[in-house]
Short mmCIF file of C-alpha atoms and ligand atoms in Angstrom, two decimals:
data_model
loop_
_atom_site.label_atom_id
_atom_site.label_comp_id
_atom_site.label_asym_id
_atom_site.label_seq_id
_atom_site.Cartn_x
_atom_site.Cartn_y
_atom_site.Cartn_z
CA MET A 1 6.04 -51.63 -60.85
CA TYR A 2 3.59 -54.24 -62.07
CA SER A 3 0.01 -53.44 -62.63
CA THR A 4 -2.29 -53.20 -59.53
CA SER A 5 -5.73 -52.03 -58.63
CA TYR A 6 -6.15 -49.49 -56.01
CA HIS A 7 -9.27 -49.47 -53.52
CA LYS A 8 -10.08 -47.01 -50.92
CA ALA A 9 -11.66 -48.54 -47.81
CA ALA A 10 -14.18 -46.47 -45.92
CA SER A 11 -14.24 -48.78 -42.96
CA VAL A 12 -12.20 -51.48 -41.31
CA ALA A 13 -14.88 -54.07 -42.32
CA GLU A 14 -14.85 -52.95 -45.88
CA ALA A 15 -11.06 -53.14 -46.00
CA GLU A 16 -11.20 -56.76 -44.85
CA SER A 17 -13.83 -57.59 -47.46
CA LEU A 18 -11.91 -55.80 -50.21
CA LEU A 19 -8.86 -57.81 -49.35
CA ALA A 20 -10.78 -61.06 -49.16
CA GLY A 21 -12.10 -60.32 -52.66
CA ALA A 22 -8.56 -59.84 -54.14
CA SER A 23 -6.54 -62.67 -55.52
CA ASP A 24 -3.29 -61.28 -53.95
CA GLY A 25 -4.04 -58.08 -52.20
CA LYS A 26 -2.13 -56.06 -49.71
CA TYR A 27 -3.20 -53.26 -47.33
CA LEU A 28 -1.62 -49.94 -48.02
CA ALA A 29 -0.88 -47.30 -45.44
CA GLY A 30 1.77 -44.58 -45.97
CA GLY A 31 3.29 -46.60 -48.72
CA GLN A 32 6.93 -45.70 -47.53
CA THR A 33 7.88 -49.42 -47.48
CA LEU A 34 5.35 -51.03 -49.71
CA ILE A 35 5.66 -48.62 -52.73
CA PRO A 36 9.51 -48.78 -53.02
CA THR A 37 9.21 -52.63 -52.68
CA MET A 38 6.73 -52.71 -55.46
CA LYS A 39 8.83 -50.39 -57.59
CA GLN A 40 11.60 -52.92 -57.27
CA ARG A 41 9.26 -55.66 -58.22
CA LEU A 42 9.87 -57.48 -54.82
CA ALA A 43 6.27 -57.30 -54.20
CA ALA A 44 3.48 -57.45 -56.87
CA PRO A 45 0.13 -57.31 -55.16
CA THR A 46 -2.85 -57.50 -57.51
CA ASP A 47 -4.87 -55.15 -55.35
CA LEU A 48 -4.04 -52.37 -52.90
CA VAL A 49 -6.66 -51.54 -50.13
CA ASP A 50 -5.77 -48.05 -48.79
CA LEU A 51 -6.53 -47.85 -45.02
CA THR A 52 -5.60 -44.27 -44.42
CA LYS A 53 -9.02 -42.79 -45.50
CA ILE A 54 -10.81 -44.89 -42.86
CA PRO A 55 -12.34 -42.34 -40.45
CA GLY A 56 -11.12 -42.66 -36.95
CA LEU A 57 -8.03 -44.89 -37.83
CA ALA A 58 -5.71 -41.97 -37.23
CA GLY A 59 -5.33 -39.89 -34.08
CA VAL A 60 -4.01 -39.90 -30.43
CA GLU A 61 -6.15 -40.35 -27.43
CA VAL A 62 -4.75 -40.15 -23.89
CA SER A 63 -6.95 -41.63 -21.08
CA GLY A 64 -5.65 -42.18 -17.54
CA ASN A 65 -2.26 -43.84 -17.87
CA THR A 66 -2.60 -44.96 -21.41
CA VAL A 67 -1.80 -43.31 -24.76
CA LYS A 68 -3.58 -44.92 -27.61
CA ILE A 69 -2.42 -44.19 -31.17
CA GLY A 70 -4.43 -45.12 -34.23
CA ALA A 71 -2.73 -47.25 -36.79
CA ALA A 72 -2.97 -44.83 -39.55
CA THR A 73 -1.41 -41.99 -37.53
CA ARG A 74 1.72 -40.61 -39.47
CA HIS A 75 5.08 -40.49 -37.75
CA TYR A 76 4.95 -36.62 -38.04
CA ASP A 77 1.60 -36.55 -36.14
CA VAL A 78 3.03 -38.68 -33.25
CA ALA A 79 6.15 -36.59 -33.20
CA SER A 80 4.41 -33.23 -33.04
CA SER A 81 1.37 -34.43 -30.78
CA ALA A 82 1.29 -32.42 -27.57
CA SER A 83 -0.25 -35.22 -25.66
CA VAL A 84 2.39 -37.76 -26.72
CA LYS A 85 5.02 -35.24 -26.05
CA SER A 86 3.82 -34.70 -22.44
CA ALA A 87 2.87 -38.29 -21.54
CA ILE A 88 5.61 -40.19 -23.19
CA PRO A 89 8.29 -37.79 -24.61
CA ALA A 90 10.48 -40.76 -25.55
CA LEU A 91 7.94 -41.87 -28.05
CA ALA A 92 7.55 -38.52 -29.58
CA ALA A 93 11.28 -38.24 -29.88
CA LEU A 94 11.57 -41.65 -31.45
CA ALA A 95 8.95 -40.74 -34.04
CA SER A 96 10.79 -37.45 -34.86
CA GLY A 97 13.92 -39.49 -35.70
CA ILE A 98 12.38 -41.83 -38.23
CA GLY A 99 13.73 -41.45 -41.83
CA ASP A 100 13.43 -37.83 -43.03
CA PRO A 101 10.46 -35.33 -42.98
CA ALA A 102 8.78 -36.67 -46.16
CA VAL A 103 8.90 -40.06 -44.88
CA ARG A 104 7.44 -38.88 -41.42
CA TYR A 105 4.60 -37.09 -43.13
CA GLN A 106 3.43 -40.28 -45.02
CA GLY A 107 4.70 -43.23 -42.86
CA THR A 108 2.28 -44.78 -40.19
CA ILE A 109 2.78 -46.66 -36.97
CA GLY A 110 0.70 -49.44 -38.09
CA GLY A 111 2.62 -49.88 -41.25
CA SER A 112 5.79 -49.88 -39.37
CA LEU A 113 4.65 -52.56 -36.88
CA ALA A 114 3.08 -54.63 -39.71
CA ASN A 115 6.26 -54.56 -41.51
CA ASN A 116 8.45 -55.30 -38.51
CA ASP A 117 11.75 -54.36 -40.24
CA PRO A 118 14.62 -55.45 -37.99
CA SER A 119 16.04 -51.96 -38.12
CA ALA A 120 12.78 -50.04 -37.48
CA ASP A 121 12.33 -47.72 -34.55
CA TYR A 122 8.71 -48.29 -33.39
CA PRO A 123 9.16 -51.99 -32.65
CA ALA A 124 11.72 -50.95 -29.82
CA ALA A 125 9.17 -48.66 -28.15
CA VAL A 126 6.33 -51.10 -28.39
CA LEU A 127 8.32 -53.95 -26.91
CA ALA A 128 10.00 -51.93 -24.19
CA LEU A 129 6.95 -50.18 -23.01
CA GLY A 130 4.96 -53.45 -23.10
CA ALA A 131 2.35 -51.89 -25.46
CA THR A 132 -0.72 -53.62 -26.77
CA ILE A 133 -1.52 -54.09 -30.41
CA HIS A 134 -5.21 -53.86 -31.15
CA THR A 135 -6.43 -55.38 -34.47
CA ASN A 136 -9.82 -55.96 -35.99
CA LYS A 137 -9.76 -59.40 -34.25
CA ARG A 138 -8.08 -59.12 -30.92
CA ALA A 139 -5.59 -57.50 -28.69
CA ILE A 140 -1.95 -58.70 -28.72
CA SER A 141 0.69 -58.04 -26.25
CA ALA A 142 4.04 -56.82 -27.45
CA ASP A 143 5.81 -59.91 -25.99
CA ASP A 144 3.56 -62.18 -28.38
CA TYR A 145 3.47 -59.79 -31.35
CA PHE A 146 7.08 -59.88 -32.66
CA GLN A 147 8.02 -63.17 -34.02
CA GLY A 148 11.32 -62.65 -36.00
CA MET A 149 12.54 -60.49 -38.84
CA PHE A 150 9.62 -59.11 -40.86
CA THR A 151 7.37 -61.62 -39.04
CA THR A 152 4.44 -60.81 -36.69
CA ALA A 153 1.53 -62.54 -34.93
CA LEU A 154 -0.73 -60.92 -37.59
CA GLU A 155 -2.79 -63.21 -39.72
CA ASP A 156 -3.00 -62.53 -43.50
CA SER A 157 -6.07 -60.23 -43.39
CA GLU A 158 -5.69 -58.89 -40.01
CA ILE A 159 -5.64 -55.15 -39.60
CA ILE A 160 -3.90 -53.31 -36.82
CA THR A 161 -6.33 -50.55 -35.64
CA ALA A 162 -4.37 -48.96 -32.78
CA VAL A 163 -1.63 -49.29 -30.28
CA SER A 164 -1.89 -48.74 -26.58
CA PHE A 165 1.10 -47.58 -24.70
CA PRO A 166 1.13 -47.49 -20.87
CA VAL A 167 2.69 -44.17 -19.59
CA PRO A 168 6.04 -45.19 -18.07
CA ALA A 169 7.75 -43.68 -14.94
CA LYS A 170 10.95 -43.04 -17.24
CA ALA A 171 11.84 -43.86 -20.66
CA ALA A 172 14.20 -42.89 -23.34
CA TYR A 173 15.30 -44.13 -26.82
CA VAL A 174 18.83 -43.61 -28.39
CA LYS A 175 19.56 -44.85 -31.85
CA PHE A 176 22.79 -44.72 -33.85
CA PRO A 177 21.29 -44.23 -37.26
CA ASN A 178 22.77 -45.50 -40.45
CA PRO A 179 23.92 -42.15 -42.03
CA ALA A 180 22.42 -42.96 -45.37
CA SER A 181 19.09 -44.46 -44.54
CA ARG A 182 18.49 -43.28 -41.08
CA TYR A 183 17.35 -46.78 -40.03
CA ALA A 184 18.76 -47.91 -36.72
CA LEU A 185 22.27 -49.49 -37.00
CA ALA A 186 21.43 -50.10 -33.39
CA GLY A 187 18.69 -48.54 -31.17
CA VAL A 188 18.01 -49.04 -27.54
CA PHE A 189 14.69 -48.21 -25.79
CA VAL A 190 14.82 -48.26 -21.95
CA ALA A 191 11.81 -47.97 -19.74
CA LYS A 192 11.04 -48.14 -16.06
CA LEU A 193 7.32 -48.74 -15.98
CA ALA A 194 4.87 -47.27 -13.45
CA ASP A 195 5.00 -50.55 -11.40
CA GLY A 196 8.73 -50.13 -11.18
CA SER A 197 9.59 -52.94 -13.66
CA VAL A 198 12.31 -52.40 -16.17
CA ARG A 199 12.16 -53.31 -19.82
CA VAL A 200 14.81 -52.76 -22.46
CA ALA A 201 14.31 -53.35 -26.11
CA VAL A 202 16.97 -53.44 -28.80
CA THR A 203 16.43 -52.95 -32.60
CA GLY A 204 18.76 -52.96 -35.65
CA VAL A 205 20.87 -55.66 -33.84
CA GLY A 206 19.12 -59.01 -33.60
CA GLU A 207 19.12 -61.55 -36.50
CA SER A 208 15.66 -62.30 -35.39
CA GLY A 209 14.47 -58.58 -35.26
CA VAL A 210 13.75 -56.56 -32.08
CA PHE A 211 14.50 -58.33 -28.71
CA ARG A 212 14.59 -57.62 -25.06
CA ALA A 213 17.92 -57.34 -23.45
CA SER A 214 17.31 -59.42 -20.24
CA ALA A 215 20.79 -59.05 -18.75
CA ILE A 216 20.54 -55.16 -19.01
CA GLU A 217 16.98 -55.28 -17.61
CA ALA A 218 18.27 -57.21 -14.66
CA ALA A 219 21.19 -54.91 -14.03
CA LEU A 220 18.88 -51.84 -14.19
CA ALA A 221 16.22 -53.36 -11.93
CA ALA A 222 18.97 -53.79 -9.33
CA ASN A 223 20.50 -50.54 -9.90
CA TRP A 224 19.06 -47.85 -12.34
CA SER A 225 22.11 -45.99 -13.48
CA ALA A 226 23.88 -45.28 -16.74
CA ASP A 227 26.97 -47.14 -15.54
CA SER A 228 25.02 -50.33 -14.62
CA ALA A 229 23.45 -50.42 -18.03
CA GLY A 230 26.83 -49.82 -19.83
CA SER A 231 28.60 -52.53 -17.70
CA ILE A 232 26.67 -55.27 -19.43
CA ALA A 233 28.39 -56.80 -22.42
CA ILE A 234 26.21 -58.25 -25.27
CA SER A 235 27.35 -61.31 -27.01
CA PRO A 236 27.80 -61.01 -30.78
CA GLU A 237 26.07 -64.24 -31.34
CA GLY A 238 22.94 -63.89 -33.38
CA VAL A 239 23.85 -60.22 -34.10
CA LEU A 240 23.33 -58.69 -37.51
CA SER A 241 26.57 -58.18 -39.42
CA ASP A 242 26.86 -56.42 -42.75
CA ILE A 243 28.81 -53.64 -44.61
CA HIS A 244 27.41 -51.03 -42.27
CA GLY A 245 28.72 -52.78 -39.00
CA SER A 246 30.04 -56.08 -37.83
CA ALA A 247 28.31 -58.15 -35.11
CA ASP A 248 31.06 -57.22 -32.66
CA TYR A 249 30.56 -53.54 -33.47
CA ARG A 250 26.76 -53.58 -33.14
CA ALA A 251 26.91 -55.71 -29.87
CA ASN A 252 29.17 -53.12 -28.35
CA LEU A 253 26.91 -50.36 -29.70
CA VAL A 254 24.06 -51.78 -27.50
CA SER A 255 26.00 -51.30 -24.34
CA VAL A 256 26.96 -47.73 -25.30
CA LEU A 257 23.46 -46.72 -26.39
CA ALA A 258 21.74 -48.47 -23.24
CA LYS A 259 24.09 -46.25 -21.13
CA ARG A 260 23.22 -43.08 -23.00
CA ALA A 261 19.53 -43.89 -22.90
CA VAL A 262 19.52 -44.36 -19.00
CA ALA A 263 21.31 -41.16 -18.89
CA ALA A 264 18.79 -39.41 -21.08
CA ALA A 265 15.78 -40.94 -19.16
CA GLY A 266 17.23 -39.62 -15.94
CA MET B 1 -7.61 -47.27 -64.87
CA THR B 2 -8.96 -44.66 -62.54
CA THR B 3 -10.11 -41.16 -63.12
CA VAL B 4 -8.07 -39.13 -60.79
CA SER B 5 -8.80 -35.52 -59.93
CA MET B 6 -6.98 -33.07 -57.85
CA THR B 7 -5.94 -29.44 -57.55
CA VAL B 8 -2.42 -28.93 -58.86
CA ASN B 9 -1.02 -25.35 -58.34
CA GLY B 10 -4.57 -23.98 -57.84
CA LYS B 11 -5.97 -25.58 -61.00
CA THR B 12 -8.36 -28.48 -60.93
CA VAL B 13 -7.11 -31.34 -63.08
CA SER B 14 -8.43 -34.70 -64.07
CA ALA B 15 -7.33 -37.63 -66.05
CA ASP B 16 -7.56 -41.31 -66.53
CA VAL B 17 -4.52 -43.14 -65.20
CA GLU B 18 -3.25 -46.70 -64.46
CA ASP B 19 -3.53 -47.31 -60.63
CA ARG B 20 0.27 -47.90 -60.52
CA THR B 21 0.98 -44.43 -61.86
CA LEU B 22 3.31 -42.60 -59.44
CA LEU B 23 2.42 -39.00 -58.60
CA VAL B 24 5.69 -37.83 -60.04
CA SER B 25 4.86 -39.54 -63.40
CA PHE B 26 1.27 -37.98 -63.27
CA LEU B 27 2.86 -34.47 -62.90
CA ARG B 28 5.65 -34.82 -65.30
CA GLU B 29 4.16 -36.86 -68.03
CA THR B 30 0.48 -36.42 -67.88
CA LEU B 31 0.53 -32.70 -66.86
CA GLY B 32 3.87 -31.70 -68.46
CA LEU B 33 5.04 -30.26 -65.15
CA THR B 34 8.70 -31.11 -65.39
CA GLY B 35 9.92 -28.96 -62.71
CA THR B 36 9.69 -31.91 -60.26
CA HIS B 37 12.67 -34.13 -60.80
CA VAL B 38 13.39 -37.85 -60.47
CA GLY B 39 16.77 -38.31 -58.97
CA CYS B 40 17.15 -41.75 -57.31
CA ASP B 41 13.62 -43.31 -57.92
CA THR B 42 14.26 -45.16 -54.68
CA SER B 43 12.86 -42.79 -52.00
CA GLN B 44 16.16 -41.53 -50.87
CA CYS B 45 17.04 -38.33 -52.57
CA GLY B 46 14.12 -35.73 -52.28
CA ALA B 47 14.44 -34.37 -55.92
CA CYS B 48 10.84 -35.26 -56.36
CA VAL B 49 9.29 -33.54 -53.27
CA VAL B 50 5.94 -31.73 -53.74
CA HIS B 51 3.44 -30.52 -51.32
CA ILE B 52 0.24 -32.57 -50.74
CA ASP B 53 -2.19 -30.56 -48.73
CA GLY B 54 0.71 -28.45 -47.52
CA ARG B 55 2.95 -31.43 -46.40
CA ALA B 56 6.14 -32.01 -48.26
CA VAL B 57 6.16 -35.63 -49.54
CA LYS B 58 8.13 -37.72 -52.15
CA SER B 59 6.04 -37.88 -55.31
CA CYS B 60 8.16 -40.90 -56.38
CA THR B 61 6.87 -42.82 -53.29
CA THR B 62 3.12 -41.76 -53.75
CA LEU B 63 0.58 -43.08 -56.19
CA ALA B 64 -1.39 -40.51 -58.16
CA VAL B 65 -4.55 -42.27 -56.91
CA GLN B 66 -3.49 -41.65 -53.35
CA ALA B 67 -3.39 -37.95 -53.92
CA ALA B 68 -6.94 -37.96 -55.55
CA GLY B 69 -8.99 -35.09 -54.01
CA THR B 70 -6.01 -33.28 -52.44
CA ALA B 71 -4.27 -29.96 -53.30
CA VAL B 72 -0.78 -30.38 -54.80
CA THR B 73 1.86 -27.78 -55.10
CA THR B 74 4.90 -28.24 -57.21
CA ILE B 75 7.86 -25.94 -57.77
CA GLU B 76 5.99 -24.37 -60.67
CA GLY B 77 3.29 -23.21 -58.39
CA LEU B 78 5.46 -21.38 -55.81
CA SER B 79 6.03 -17.98 -57.49
CA SER B 80 3.26 -15.50 -58.00
CA GLY B 81 2.82 -12.70 -60.42
CA GLY B 82 6.25 -13.05 -62.00
CA GLU B 83 7.96 -12.73 -58.58
CA LEU B 84 10.21 -15.48 -57.19
CA HIS B 85 9.02 -17.06 -54.09
CA PRO B 86 11.31 -15.83 -51.24
CA VAL B 87 12.89 -19.30 -50.83
CA GLN B 88 13.65 -19.26 -54.64
CA ALA B 89 15.03 -15.82 -54.40
CA ALA B 90 17.22 -16.71 -51.46
CA PHE B 91 18.70 -19.82 -53.23
CA ARG B 92 19.62 -17.54 -56.14
CA ASP B 93 21.11 -14.80 -53.99
CA ASN B 94 23.15 -17.27 -51.81
CA HIS B 95 24.39 -19.49 -54.61
CA GLY B 96 22.28 -22.28 -53.12
CA LEU B 97 22.54 -24.39 -56.35
CA GLN B 98 25.08 -25.44 -58.94
CA CYS B 99 23.65 -27.89 -61.48
CA GLY B 100 20.07 -27.28 -60.02
CA PHE B 101 18.97 -30.88 -60.34
CA CYS B 102 18.19 -31.24 -56.64
CA THR B 103 16.90 -27.63 -56.35
CA PRO B 104 13.14 -28.11 -56.82
CA GLY B 105 13.04 -30.65 -54.13
CA MET B 106 15.26 -28.72 -51.83
CA ILE B 107 13.09 -25.63 -52.18
CA MET B 108 9.81 -27.51 -51.63
CA THR B 109 11.30 -29.21 -48.49
CA SER B 110 12.66 -25.84 -47.39
CA VAL B 111 9.25 -24.08 -47.74
CA ASP B 112 7.79 -26.85 -45.57
CA ILE B 113 10.60 -26.51 -42.98
CA ILE B 114 10.15 -22.62 -42.74
CA ASN B 115 6.33 -22.96 -42.56
CA ARG B 116 6.78 -25.23 -39.50
CA HIS B 117 9.54 -23.49 -37.66
CA GLY B 118 9.34 -19.90 -38.76
CA ALA B 119 11.62 -17.55 -36.94
CA HIS B 120 12.87 -20.30 -34.66
CA LEU B 121 14.84 -21.91 -37.36
CA ASP B 122 18.58 -22.46 -36.63
CA GLU B 123 21.33 -24.17 -38.61
CA ALA B 124 21.23 -27.43 -36.77
CA THR B 125 17.56 -27.77 -37.40
CA VAL B 126 17.92 -26.96 -41.10
CA ARG B 127 20.76 -29.58 -41.41
CA HIS B 128 18.49 -32.16 -39.51
CA GLU B 129 15.36 -31.46 -41.53
CA LEU B 130 17.23 -31.57 -44.89
CA GLU B 131 18.36 -35.21 -44.25
CA GLY B 132 15.94 -36.46 -46.99
CA ASN B 133 17.35 -34.25 -49.69
CA ILE B 134 20.52 -34.99 -51.53
CA CYS B 135 22.69 -32.71 -53.44
CA ARG B 136 25.82 -33.87 -55.37
CA CYS B 137 27.21 -30.41 -56.06
CA THR B 138 27.02 -27.73 -53.43
CA GLY B 139 28.20 -29.38 -50.24
CA TYR B 140 25.03 -28.11 -48.58
CA HIS B 141 26.70 -25.15 -47.09
CA ASN B 142 24.99 -22.52 -49.40
CA ILE B 143 21.78 -24.44 -49.29
CA VAL B 144 21.68 -24.19 -45.49
CA LYS B 145 22.55 -20.43 -45.79
CA SER B 146 19.72 -19.86 -48.43
CA VAL B 147 17.11 -21.59 -46.14
CA LEU B 148 18.11 -19.42 -43.09
CA ASP B 149 18.17 -16.30 -45.18
CA ALA B 150 14.70 -17.12 -46.67
CA ALA B 151 13.35 -17.99 -43.23
CA GLY B 152 14.45 -14.38 -42.20
CA ARG B 153 12.76 -12.75 -45.22
CA MET B 154 9.64 -14.80 -44.78
CA THR B 155 9.15 -14.06 -41.14
CA THR B 156 10.02 -10.33 -41.60
CA SER B 157 7.36 -10.06 -44.31
CA ALA B 158 4.81 -12.01 -42.31
CA ALA B 159 5.33 -9.54 -39.41
CA ALA B 160 4.82 -6.60 -41.71
CA GLU B 161 1.44 -7.74 -42.86
C1 LIG C 301 13.96 -43.16 -47.12
C2 LIG C 301 13.36 -43.89 -45.91
C3 LIG C 301 13.80 -43.92 -44.59
C4 LIG C 301 13.24 -44.58 -43.61
N1 LIG C 301 13.75 -44.59 -42.41
C5 LIG C 301 13.30 -45.24 -41.32
C6 LIG C 301 13.84 -45.11 -40.02
O1 LIG C 301 14.78 -44.49 -39.72
N2 LIG C 301 13.15 -45.95 -39.09
C7 LIG C 301 12.09 -46.64 -39.30
O2 LIG C 301 11.47 -47.23 -38.28
N3 LIG C 301 11.40 -46.65 -40.52
C8 LIG C 301 12.01 -46.04 -41.64
N4 LIG C 301 11.37 -45.97 -42.73
C9 LIG C 301 10.21 -46.79 -43.04
C10 LIG C 301 8.99 -46.00 -42.59
O3 LIG C 301 8.88 -45.66 -41.24
C11 LIG C 301 7.71 -46.58 -43.16
O4 LIG C 301 6.68 -45.69 -43.24
C12 LIG C 301 7.10 -47.83 -42.34
O5 LIG C 301 8.07 -48.83 -42.13
C13 LIG C 301 5.94 -48.39 -43.07
O6 LIG C 301 4.82 -47.68 -42.78
P1 LIG C 301 3.74 -47.29 -43.98
O7 LIG C 301 2.67 -46.57 -43.27
O8 LIG C 301 4.48 -46.43 -45.00
O9 LIG C 301 3.44 -48.68 -44.44
P2 LIG C 301 3.16 -49.22 -45.95
O10 LIG C 301 4.37 -49.07 -46.68
O11 LIG C 301 2.00 -48.64 -46.62
O12 LIG C 301 2.92 -50.70 -45.63
C14 LIG C 301 3.91 -51.61 -45.08
C15 LIG C 301 3.24 -52.94 -44.83
O13 LIG C 301 2.38 -52.87 -43.69
C16 LIG C 301 1.13 -53.46 -44.03
N5 LIG C 301 0.16 -52.55 -43.33
C17 LIG C 301 0.20 -51.27 -43.30
N6 LIG C 301 -0.73 -50.75 -42.41
C18 LIG C 301 -1.39 -51.92 -41.85
C19 LIG C 301 -2.23 -52.03 -40.79
N7 LIG C 301 -2.88 -50.98 -40.22
N8 LIG C 301 -2.58 -53.43 -40.49
C20 LIG C 301 -2.00 -54.40 -41.04
N9 LIG C 301 -1.12 -54.33 -42.07
C21 LIG C 301 -0.69 -53.17 -42.43
C22 LIG C 301 1.08 -53.29 -45.53
O14 LIG C 301 0.26 -54.22 -46.18
C23 LIG C 301 2.60 -53.60 -45.87
O15 LIG C 301 2.89 -54.81 -46.08
C24 LIG C 301 11.99 -45.26 -43.84
C25 LIG C 301 11.53 -45.31 -45.23
C26 LIG C 301 12.05 -44.63 -46.21
C27 LIG C 301 11.47 -44.64 -47.45
S1 LIG C 302 13.26 -39.46 -56.84
FE1 LIG C 302 11.97 -39.45 -55.12
S2 LIG C 302 13.24 -39.60 -53.49
FE2 LIG C 302 14.71 -39.70 -55.13
S1 LIG C 303 22.99 -28.46 -57.22
FE1 LIG C 303 23.48 -30.23 -58.32
S2 LIG C 303 22.71 -31.81 -57.21
FE2 LIG C 303 22.23 -29.99 -55.97
#
């Protein structure tokens, strides 16, 4: 790892000014993506601004039909939160399947969404539930937030502060994990929202990162059943292909996982 | 350079380190606590797991400065008064190690698993929760047996207290 200077921010405003004062700084949250990347010398920020000690940036708040999760909330704390488990069990279950226990103790929802890895789990939940990303500057809808592999609507110094999830009528996430890394080889999040609309998001599969499977959404809107989800074939065009799985294989997994997810959602 | 202070195995320690220093290097090289191992150095294998404020984390993926002000426990801090910790004893009794390289991380992860699940621990849970710890020797079977045995001993002794 190249040399770097570490700063602990005490507030969101201080974090922003610390970053502005750095020549090539980066925010640091759980470090479960950034530190391995720095160790490989694929990233070499001159400064790290730690967001995790900012009071109030971590925690879960449920009000009415919304679950709001602070950006610095660790995956473990989402997975074990009684309020997330009762309001959106699919979201708690998703968090409990990220990486391994040590990664879940450190990694944060804000870090995962800022990074937008094409095989990460949280993007699927955010997009399928139509969540809102709150930053120090604005609120961004899920449909506007994800802009391709490792690319988001965030500006350089923008800080995610929280994510608001509307409580759905039904939802489930099923992933086919890469047996070594636990990242999604394919993962499908299906949701029937409180207003009856259906949203289906797919991770691990698209060359441009997480996407909505509109054909599956239409089939489920007409007939919410596992067979209806599984009857839709996904085209392998634009689908990731690597040593872990070909485009055809991943495309087929989407139909299989969508079917399982609807069965799990009930 | 930053002066980093934390509690390690109950003792307060303080040292000037470069900000890029990994917690595992701080423990092994600055403090001489070489029980914590580096297996992969790429966040995959769990040989470097230590507890920070009671949570099992990978010390190769944590900066020493991030752990400033916390309480860190390493494999050296588990036993007390010359008695092995019940998880250490269970690994020995159940042949839960061969070369022993993965063992410090396996044991630190296992203690955390047992602390969270207690008597409700079953084999499937142990296998799921050990996903972040890789062993090249044992085939995991005796490791899982050791964790379940230790969970039994720990919950029995907790109930007796
Ligand atoms: C062995 C291993 C297995 C893993 N398996 C999975 C898996 O199965 N599924 C999965 O989804 N992920 C997995 N991950 C990734 C893990 O979930 C990471 O924790 C996550 O992607 C990044 O979160 P972090 O808090 O660690 O962020 P960091 O690594 O600290 O930061 C990541 C990036 O986000 C930026 N950032 C962080 N917080 C904010 C914020 N609040 N506002 C703006 N920018 C911010 C940082 O500047 C950096 O660029 C795995 C990681 C490891 C090491
Ligand atoms: S050495 Fe830290 S995970 Fe392998
Ligand atoms: S005992 Fe040798 S690696 Fe596990």
